[in-house]
Amino acid sequence: MKIAQTLFVLVCLFSAPHLHAADTAGAEESPHAEAIRLVMQHRADEVRKMDEADQWWHDTEERTWSAKRPFGPGVVDSTHLFIVTYAIDGHIVGTWRVDTRTGEVAGPAESISAE
């Protein structure tokens, strides 16, 4: 009986990732996650420079990403506007403005085109 239980557990463990992938296929990405993804895609070189690449395989410092809208809804439509920050060990090392509608990512000294 123990062998059957062990086999069942192993089958469940190896099948679970595939089942989850099937469940989330076609799931809509959150707008906050999209903003972070755009920074990671368009600004990978900047992020790599902010992070000490020679140490990132072995250090234990926490990396956190955050995304928030710069202001609430009102006169200006903020639906697709985000401020994305990247912090290492609690210290913000990068900030970008993101427009998820156009896919634009702007650093501190750059601007995003207004529609």
Tab-separated table of C-alpha atoms in Angstrom:
chain	number	residue	atom	x	y	z
A	1	MET	CA	0.000	0.000	0.000
A	2	LYS	CA	2.852	2.419	0.716
A	3	ILE	CA	4.228	2.076	-2.824
A	4	ALA	CA	0.846	3.015	-4.306
A	5	GLN	CA	0.605	6.064	-2.062
A	6	THR	CA	4.132	7.146	-2.958
A	7	LEU	CA	3.424	6.745	-6.675
A	8	PHE	CA	0.210	8.736	-6.300
A	9	VAL	CA	2.049	11.591	-4.552
A	10	LEU	CA	4.775	11.619	-7.213
A	11	VAL	CA	2.217	11.708	-10.035
A	12	CYS	CA	0.410	14.584	-8.330
A	13	LEU	CA	3.622	16.546	-7.820
A	14	PHE	CA	4.745	16.185	-11.411
A	15	SER	CA	1.269	16.837	-12.826
A	16	ALA	CA	0.414	19.883	-10.719
A	17	PRO	CA	2.505	22.443	-12.667
A	18	HIS	CA	0.956	21.297	-15.939
A	19	LEU	CA	-2.558	21.465	-14.525
A	20	HIS	CA	-1.955	24.993	-13.203
A	21	ALA	CA	-0.565	26.111	-16.566
A	22	ALA	CA	-3.668	24.805	-18.307
A	23	ASP	CA	-5.939	26.558	-15.791
A	24	THR	CA	-4.245	29.923	-16.293
A	25	ALA	CA	-3.818	29.699	-20.077
A	26	GLY	CA	-5.544	32.720	-21.556
A	27	ALA	CA	-5.825	34.425	-18.161
A	28	GLU	CA	-5.600	38.186	-18.361
A	29	GLU	CA	-2.405	39.745	-17.018
A	30	SER	CA	-3.014	42.334	-14.327
A	31	PRO	CA	-2.215	45.903	-15.421
A	32	HIS	CA	0.264	46.231	-12.541
A	33	ALA	CA	2.098	43.071	-13.632
A	34	GLU	CA	2.126	44.333	-17.212
A	35	ALA	CA	3.806	47.579	-16.094
A	36	ILE	CA	6.526	45.663	-14.247
A	37	ARG	CA	6.976	43.302	-17.207
A	38	LEU	CA	7.425	46.253	-19.588
A	39	VAL	CA	10.196	47.677	-17.390
A	40	MET	CA	11.882	44.281	-17.215
A	41	GLN	CA	11.706	43.920	-20.998
A	42	HIS	CA	12.644	47.438	-22.074
A	43	ARG	CA	15.095	48.352	-19.311
A	44	ALA	CA	16.867	45.048	-18.592
A	45	ASP	CA	20.312	46.600	-19.131
A	46	GLU	CA	19.565	49.363	-16.596
A	47	VAL	CA	18.284	46.867	-14.045
A	48	ARG	CA	21.381	44.710	-14.519
A	49	LYS	CA	23.606	47.737	-13.817
A	50	MET	CA	21.619	48.621	-10.666
A	51	ASP	CA	22.033	45.112	-9.389
A	52	GLU	CA	25.573	43.928	-8.824
A	53	ALA	CA	25.504	41.121	-11.391
A	54	ASP	CA	28.705	39.560	-10.094
A	55	GLN	CA	27.022	38.937	-6.726
A	56	TRP	CA	23.348	38.277	-7.525
A	57	TRP	CA	23.765	34.502	-7.749
A	58	HIS	CA	24.950	34.272	-4.153
A	59	ASP	CA	23.711	37.246	-2.129
A	60	THR	CA	20.663	37.067	0.110
A	61	GLU	CA	19.347	40.603	-0.347
A	62	GLU	CA	15.662	40.951	-1.036
A	63	ARG	CA	14.560	42.292	-4.436
A	64	THR	CA	11.122	43.865	-4.647
A	65	TRP	CA	9.156	45.329	-7.526
A	66	SER	CA	6.148	47.552	-7.027
A	67	ALA	CA	3.680	49.215	-9.351
A	68	LYS	CA	1.074	51.830	-8.516
A	69	ARG	CA	-0.924	54.442	-10.355
A	70	PRO	CA	0.418	57.957	-9.836
A	71	PHE	CA	-3.043	59.270	-8.933
A	72	GLY	CA	-6.643	58.108	-8.808
A	73	PRO	CA	-9.270	58.471	-11.488
A	74	GLY	CA	-10.613	61.914	-12.192
A	75	VAL	CA	-9.983	64.552	-14.840
A	76	VAL	CA	-6.961	62.661	-16.221
A	77	ASP	CA	-7.433	58.991	-17.104
A	78	SER	CA	-4.828	57.101	-15.067
A	79	THR	CA	-6.000	53.631	-16.140
A	80	HIS	CA	-2.779	52.832	-18.017
A	81	LEU	CA	-0.281	54.987	-16.111
A	82	PHE	CA	2.018	53.456	-13.487
A	83	ILE	CA	5.040	54.263	-11.380
A	84	VAL	CA	7.227	51.150	-11.151
A	85	THR	CA	9.970	50.897	-8.541
A	86	TYR	CA	12.711	48.338	-7.992
A	87	ALA	CA	14.286	48.004	-4.559
A	88	ILE	CA	17.209	45.959	-3.300
A	89	ASP	CA	17.266	45.210	0.407
A	90	GLY	CA	14.688	47.923	1.068
A	91	HIS	CA	16.496	50.677	-0.866
A	92	ILE	CA	14.845	51.950	-4.052
A	93	VAL	CA	17.409	51.747	-6.841
A	94	GLY	CA	15.188	52.409	-9.854
A	95	THR	CA	11.968	54.211	-10.742
A	96	TRP	CA	10.171	54.374	-14.085
A	97	ARG	CA	6.954	55.832	-15.435
A	98	VAL	CA	5.036	53.377	-17.601
A	99	ASP	CA	2.128	53.768	-20.002
A	100	THR	CA	0.739	50.275	-20.579
A	101	ARG	CA	-1.499	51.505	-23.404
A	102	THR	CA	1.502	52.487	-25.563
A	103	GLY	CA	4.137	50.251	-23.958
A	104	GLU	CA	6.347	53.265	-23.187
A	105	VAL	CA	8.778	53.171	-20.270
A	106	ALA	CA	10.458	56.398	-19.099
A	107	GLY	CA	13.226	56.903	-16.587
A	108	PRO	CA	13.558	59.910	-14.259
A	109	ALA	CA	14.927	62.327	-16.886
A	110	GLU	CA	12.685	61.082	-19.700
A	111	SER	CA	9.111	61.848	-20.666
A	112	ILE	CA	6.198	59.795	-21.896
A	113	SER	CA	4.357	61.156	-24.889
A	114	ALA	CA	0.877	62.429	-24.122
A	115	GLU	CA	-1.988	61.314	-26.307
